[in-house]
Amino acid sequence: MAEVLHLFLLLLLHWGSFVIVSGGAADDAAALKSTVDGAFTATLSLLSAEKVNTPNTTDVPATGFTASYGTSTTPRPLAEDTDKAADRAVPRKVEEEGPVELAVRFSRSLKVTQKPKTIPKRSRVLTKKPRVVKKSKLQVKKRVSLSVATETVPQCPPLGLESLKVKDGQLRASSYKRRGLGPHRSRLNIQSGIEDGDIYDGAWCAQHKDEQQWLEVDARRLTRFTGVILQGRNSIWRWDLVHTYKVQFSNDSLVWKPSMNGTEEAVYEGNQDTETPVLALFNTSTVARYIRINPQTWYQNGTEGDICLRAEVLGCTLPDPNNIYPWQTEPTESKDKLDFRHHNYKEMRKLMKLVHEACPDITRIYSIGKSYTGLKLYVMEISDNPGKHELGEPEFRYVAGMHGNEVLGRELLLNLMQYMCQEYKRGDQRIVHLVKETRIHLLPSMNPDGYEMAFKKGSELAGWALGRYSYEGIDMNHNFADLNSVMWTAIELETDRSKLINHYFPIPEQYTSEEAFVASETRAVINWMQNIPFVLGANLHGGELVVTYPYDMTRDWAPREHTPTPDESFFRWLATSYASTNQVMSNPDRRPCHNKDFLRYNNIINGADWHIVPGSMNDFSYLHTNCFEVTVELSCDKFPHASELPIEWENNRESLLVYMEQVHRGIKGVVRDKDTEAGIADAIIKVDDIDHHIRSVADGDYWRLLNPGEYQVTASAEGYFPSTRTCQVMYEHYPTLCDFRLTKMPKQRLKEILAKGGKLPKDLQLRLRQLRLRKLRVTTKTINQRRAAATRRAKRV
């Protein structure tokens, strides 16, 4: 027997060290520590191992795992065999609070097998009382998907194929049809280009059509894999998807162990359509470095069907004992103590209330309306004097959640209000200055109905479109009044350009009628825009990494064309201020999200040069109000996992603050009546060489966003003489004061005095006498000229 064992150990050294730890019920850290130390306590004799191993796993060597930091090669049987008794003895703790990140359901195995034989219990394996063991067995039976008892697998986060955390170099495939269908395109929810056959296609597609094709993911370190999410190919021309597939694991990418369903290799259900993500949780979790997805059946339209898929892998990365210093590991948390998780409607409302209670002097919660189902659109106001517009203080807004499934903006705004409250109380001068000099409005969820739909599915399972639209099926990003067409039509028809307007375009009557197909949420936001004199804002979206600026619509409805506003240079500055301070956008080594490389444009682009969006909020805001607004696409992943929220906050925190500070660029001032010093509302502020005006608000104050430079600015109002002055904008982060005092026209003054029943002052009486004399002289001269002309005609006759 000793000679047989000696020969067995020699064979193990020849094959190399390899182990795959299966059975997630055992503690991961303890399993890894035992692997590193090279001392496996659970060992079997050679004969016992032969009896336990099933026929499907005999080709996988059950040798010890030798890392670069260990030297032991002591053989250890698969944890799938040794740990099941301990799994039954220690029931798992299931979290009951928080959002459903992934729907906990099992994809049924297609091969229905008999229950595996029960492994005899060994001494000193069970550490719990018999009563606990019995209870554990009952809990397992409740989670049986078929006739095979399955292990209760705790949720692990995605590795990051969709969020680009997994790099292209970590993805391999057995074959691929062309570069645009390579393994780097196998990411969940990746979107294809419009042209079929370009380098940005919508999936990985194998070159060959057989059961030997595979997609491989390298986690780069030991990971406890718990499941796979699969999707078909995104294409407007093709219908390709995988119906069933197998999964294998490896530690060296050479020797592979299949995922098992009892005693047979498990086959998992794939997709029935190309867009709905399908989750498959493994019967037993498996610790390994590599994972392969091996399609077995796929949609075949005669000879046209291809093996194509998009995927996400679920796994918990185990700690690496080699990385003993914090700087050796990638940061996964934020230094800010914020509530990093997904908040549904009730949790969002509760969090906003907690922020208000923590900072009641600088915050106010108010509602601007309701969604179709009656959920209120809550806004958090942050100001040193909440609830009141202060003279000379600009109004700023962030709007998130226009598309309900693009959830990152919602969570960032909730984090932002927490952060500003904490830092204000701590005395951070940057935040204190923002709060005292700006009135900030944060609308975290413009489409709460859509969010609730996506939230119920959870991260990774909501797909690309679920929750995007309102409850009525309206895309709010196309739901504002199309004032671009109104403006361009007027330009084409009007021959006298002096009669054209370039701002405050009225909303068409057909849009304001009750029969108009306008979402209740859109109407509420428009009313909000009209009631508060916003100066600057941003609309937070998801699904890409880019900042877009107006116009969002082309003049002739071309598919895409650069269509600038008169304020093109300042809009480019606004977009750059966010993109250049965002840690992901500014990374020159990052890969494109889907089908367009925005790095070539410095991560900013004119909206119409990307794709046309008639009725966008950005264009409406620019043409109907004083507010300048851009759209920020925050991440490739529309619904990132909760574990990724701390890093996303770190990526966007500085950008959110820097962009808010841009509201103080340009000029500001008050337009007053020269005689009464009262503010003049609706005074038009015109900047030479920029064909877009703004207006003063109720108290006469105004804000005109401008880049540094010298400008000729004219203020005019009905019944007043216009006034022009030179205003110079500096590079400092504060606006240039440029006040105006307008003199009333005599006619206007006379109307106002007579309307009040007052007595005319002497200067006005003198002015009126002069006007009467001038008018008399003009009329007398005209009469004399007519008489002279009549006399000349009479003489000729």
Short mmCIF file of N, CA and C in Angstrom, two decimals, residues 363-440:
data_model
loop_
_atom_site.label_atom_id
_atom_site.label_comp_id
_atom_site.label_asym_id
_atom_site.label_seq_id
_atom_site.Cartn_x
_atom_site.Cartn_y
_atom_site.Cartn_z
N THR A 363 -31.35 72.62 4.21
CA THR A 363 -32.05 71.71 3.29
C THR A 363 -33.56 71.92 3.38
N ARG A 364 -34.21 71.55 2.29
CA ARG A 364 -35.68 71.57 2.23
C ARG A 364 -36.11 70.53 1.22
N ILE A 365 -37.12 69.74 1.56
CA ILE A 365 -37.67 68.74 0.65
C ILE A 365 -39.02 69.24 0.14
N TYR A 366 -39.19 69.23 -1.17
CA TYR A 366 -40.48 69.62 -1.73
C TYR A 366 -40.78 68.74 -2.95
N SER A 367 -42.03 68.73 -3.34
CA SER A 367 -42.46 67.92 -4.48
C SER A 367 -42.90 68.83 -5.61
N ILE A 368 -42.54 68.45 -6.85
CA ILE A 368 -42.93 69.26 -8.01
C ILE A 368 -44.11 68.64 -8.76
N GLY A 369 -44.59 67.50 -8.31
CA GLY A 369 -45.71 66.85 -8.98
C GLY A 369 -45.72 65.36 -8.68
N LYS A 370 -46.49 64.63 -9.45
CA LYS A 370 -46.62 63.19 -9.25
C LYS A 370 -46.43 62.45 -10.57
N SER A 371 -46.02 61.19 -10.43
CA SER A 371 -45.92 60.32 -11.60
C SER A 371 -47.31 59.82 -11.97
N TYR A 372 -47.36 59.01 -13.02
CA TYR A 372 -48.65 58.49 -13.48
C TYR A 372 -49.32 57.64 -12.41
N THR A 373 -48.52 56.89 -11.63
CA THR A 373 -49.08 56.02 -10.59
C THR A 373 -49.22 56.72 -9.25
N GLY A 374 -48.89 57.99 -9.18
CA GLY A 374 -49.07 58.76 -7.95
C GLY A 374 -47.85 58.91 -7.07
N LEU A 375 -46.68 58.47 -7.54
CA LEU A 375 -45.46 58.66 -6.75
C LEU A 375 -44.98 60.10 -6.91
N LYS A 376 -44.64 60.72 -5.80
CA LYS A 376 -44.25 62.13 -5.84
C LYS A 376 -42.83 62.29 -6.39
N LEU A 377 -42.62 63.39 -7.11
CA LEU A 377 -41.30 63.73 -7.63
C LEU A 377 -40.64 64.66 -6.62
N TYR A 378 -39.86 64.05 -5.72
CA TYR A 378 -39.25 64.81 -4.62
C TYR A 378 -37.97 65.51 -5.08
N VAL A 379 -37.78 66.72 -4.55
CA VAL A 379 -36.57 67.50 -4.81
C VAL A 379 -35.95 67.89 -3.48
N MET A 380 -34.64 67.77 -3.40
CA MET A 380 -33.91 68.24 -2.23
C MET A 380 -33.27 69.58 -2.57
N GLU A 381 -33.63 70.61 -1.83
CA GLU A 381 -33.02 71.93 -2.01
C GLU A 381 -31.93 72.12 -0.96
N ILE A 382 -30.77 72.60 -1.40
CA ILE A 382 -29.65 72.86 -0.50
C ILE A 382 -29.24 74.31 -0.68
N SER A 383 -29.38 75.09 0.38
CA SER A 383 -29.07 76.52 0.32
C SER A 383 -28.97 77.04 1.75
N ASP A 384 -28.30 78.18 1.91
CA ASP A 384 -28.23 78.76 3.25
C ASP A 384 -29.54 79.42 3.65
N ASN A 385 -30.42 79.61 2.68
CA ASN A 385 -31.74 80.18 2.97
C ASN A 385 -32.77 79.40 2.16
N PRO A 386 -33.01 78.12 2.51
CA PRO A 386 -33.88 77.27 1.69
C PRO A 386 -35.31 77.79 1.62
N GLY A 387 -35.89 77.62 0.45
CA GLY A 387 -37.26 78.04 0.24
C GLY A 387 -37.41 79.44 -0.29
N LYS A 388 -36.31 80.15 -0.53
CA LYS A 388 -36.39 81.55 -0.95
C LYS A 388 -35.33 81.84 -2.00
N HIS A 389 -35.75 82.55 -3.04
CA HIS A 389 -34.79 83.01 -4.04
C HIS A 389 -34.13 84.29 -3.53
N GLU A 390 -32.81 84.26 -3.41
CA GLU A 390 -32.07 85.42 -2.94
C GLU A 390 -31.54 86.21 -4.13
N LEU A 391 -31.59 87.54 -4.01
CA LEU A 391 -31.17 88.43 -5.08
C LEU A 391 -29.69 88.18 -5.40
N GLY A 392 -29.41 87.90 -6.66
CA GLY A 392 -28.05 87.69 -7.10
C GLY A 392 -27.51 86.29 -6.91
N GLU A 393 -28.31 85.39 -6.32
CA GLU A 393 -27.84 84.03 -6.09
C GLU A 393 -28.38 83.12 -7.19
N PRO A 394 -27.51 82.44 -7.96
CA PRO A 394 -27.98 81.62 -9.08
C PRO A 394 -28.63 80.33 -8.62
N GLU A 395 -29.53 79.83 -9.44
CA GLU A 395 -30.24 78.58 -9.16
C GLU A 395 -29.65 77.47 -10.05
N PHE A 396 -29.36 76.33 -9.42
CA PHE A 396 -28.74 75.20 -10.13
C PHE A 396 -29.59 73.97 -9.90
N ARG A 397 -29.60 73.07 -10.91
CA ARG A 397 -30.36 71.82 -10.75
C ARG A 397 -29.61 70.65 -11.36
N TYR A 398 -29.75 69.49 -10.71
CA TYR A 398 -29.38 68.18 -11.25
C TYR A 398 -30.67 67.36 -11.36
N VAL A 399 -30.88 66.74 -12.51
CA VAL A 399 -32.03 65.87 -12.72
C VAL A 399 -31.51 64.48 -13.07
N ALA A 400 -32.00 63.47 -12.38
CA ALA A 400 -31.59 62.09 -12.64
C ALA A 400 -32.83 61.22 -12.81
N GLY A 401 -32.63 60.04 -13.36
CA GLY A 401 -33.71 59.07 -13.44
C GLY A 401 -34.76 59.38 -14.47
N MET A 402 -34.44 60.18 -15.51
CA MET A 402 -35.41 60.39 -16.59
C MET A 402 -35.76 59.05 -17.23
N HIS A 403 -34.75 58.22 -17.40
CA HIS A 403 -34.97 56.82 -17.79
C HIS A 403 -34.83 56.00 -16.51
N GLY A 404 -35.89 55.33 -16.12
CA GLY A 404 -35.93 54.69 -14.81
C GLY A 404 -34.89 53.61 -14.59
N ASN A 405 -34.42 52.97 -15.67
CA ASN A 405 -33.44 51.88 -15.50
C ASN A 405 -32.01 52.39 -15.49
N GLU A 406 -31.80 53.69 -15.68
CA GLU A 406 -30.46 54.27 -15.61
C GLU A 406 -30.29 54.85 -14.20
N VAL A 407 -29.89 54.00 -13.28
CA VAL A 407 -30.07 54.26 -11.85
C VAL A 407 -28.87 54.94 -11.19
N LEU A 408 -27.73 54.98 -11.86
CA LEU A 408 -26.54 55.51 -11.19
C LEU A 408 -26.72 56.98 -10.82
N GLY A 409 -27.32 57.77 -11.69
CA GLY A 409 -27.54 59.17 -11.38
C GLY A 409 -28.38 59.37 -10.14
N ARG A 410 -29.38 58.52 -9.96
CA ARG A 410 -30.24 58.59 -8.77
C ARG A 410 -29.40 58.39 -7.51
N GLU A 411 -28.56 57.35 -7.51
CA GLU A 411 -27.77 57.07 -6.32
C GLU A 411 -26.69 58.13 -6.09
N LEU A 412 -26.13 58.68 -7.17
CA LEU A 412 -25.11 59.73 -7.02
C LEU A 412 -25.71 60.99 -6.39
N LEU A 413 -26.93 61.34 -6.77
CA LEU A 413 -27.56 62.52 -6.18
C LEU A 413 -27.91 62.29 -4.71
N LEU A 414 -28.33 61.07 -4.38
CA LEU A 414 -28.57 60.76 -2.97
C LEU A 414 -27.25 60.82 -2.18
N ASN A 415 -26.17 60.32 -2.78
CA ASN A 415 -24.86 60.44 -2.13
C ASN A 415 -24.43 61.89 -2.02
N LEU A 416 -24.72 62.69 -3.04
CA LEU A 416 -24.29 64.09 -3.06
C LEU A 416 -24.96 64.88 -1.95
N MET A 417 -26.25 64.65 -1.73
CA MET A 417 -26.92 65.41 -0.67
C MET A 417 -26.40 64.98 0.71
N GLN A 418 -26.09 63.70 0.87
CA GLN A 418 -25.48 63.26 2.13
C GLN A 418 -24.11 63.89 2.32
N TYR A 419 -23.32 63.86 1.27
CA TYR A 419 -21.95 64.38 1.33
C TYR A 419 -21.94 65.88 1.64
N MET A 420 -22.79 66.65 0.98
CA MET A 420 -22.79 68.10 1.21
C MET A 420 -23.25 68.43 2.63
N CYS A 421 -24.18 67.66 3.14
CA CYS A 421 -24.63 67.87 4.53
C CYS A 421 -23.49 67.58 5.50
N GLN A 422 -22.80 66.45 5.31
CA GLN A 422 -21.70 66.09 6.21
C GLN A 422 -20.56 67.10 6.14
N GLU A 423 -20.17 67.48 4.92
CA GLU A 423 -19.04 68.38 4.76
C GLU A 423 -19.36 69.80 5.22
N TYR A 424 -20.60 70.21 5.07
CA TYR A 424 -21.00 71.54 5.57
C TYR A 424 -20.90 71.59 7.08
N LYS A 425 -21.35 70.53 7.74
CA LYS A 425 -21.27 70.48 9.21
C LYS A 425 -19.82 70.38 9.67
N ARG A 426 -18.98 69.74 8.83
CA ARG A 426 -17.57 69.61 9.17
C ARG A 426 -16.79 70.90 8.93
N GLY A 427 -17.38 71.82 8.14
CA GLY A 427 -16.72 73.09 7.89
C GLY A 427 -15.87 73.12 6.64
N ASP A 428 -16.08 72.20 5.70
CA ASP A 428 -15.35 72.22 4.44
C ASP A 428 -15.68 73.52 3.70
N GLN A 429 -14.67 74.38 3.48
CA GLN A 429 -14.93 75.70 2.93
C GLN A 429 -15.44 75.66 1.50
N ARG A 430 -15.04 74.66 0.76
CA ARG A 430 -15.56 74.55 -0.60
C ARG A 430 -17.06 74.32 -0.60
N ILE A 431 -17.51 73.41 0.25
CA ILE A 431 -18.94 73.11 0.33
C ILE A 431 -19.69 74.28 0.96
N VAL A 432 -19.11 74.89 1.97
CA VAL A 432 -19.75 76.04 2.62
C VAL A 432 -19.97 77.16 1.61
N HIS A 433 -18.97 77.42 0.77
CA HIS A 433 -19.10 78.47 -0.23
C HIS A 433 -20.19 78.13 -1.25
N LEU A 434 -20.24 76.86 -1.68
CA LEU A 434 -21.28 76.46 -2.62
C LEU A 434 -22.68 76.65 -2.02
N VAL A 435 -22.84 76.25 -0.77
CA VAL A 435 -24.15 76.33 -0.14
C VAL A 435 -24.57 77.79 0.06
N LYS A 436 -23.65 78.66 0.43
CA LYS A 436 -23.99 80.05 0.71
C LYS A 436 -24.17 80.89 -0.54
N GLU A 437 -23.51 80.49 -1.64
CA GLU A 437 -23.56 81.32 -2.85
C GLU A 437 -24.44 80.73 -3.95
N THR A 438 -25.03 79.56 -3.72
CA THR A 438 -25.81 78.90 -4.76
C THR A 438 -27.05 78.27 -4.15
N ARG A 439 -28.13 78.32 -4.89
CA ARG A 439 -29.34 77.60 -4.49
C ARG A 439 -29.42 76.34 -5.35
N ILE A 440 -29.21 75.17 -4.73
CA ILE A 440 -29.04 73.91 -5.43
C ILE A 440 -30.31 73.07 -5.29
#
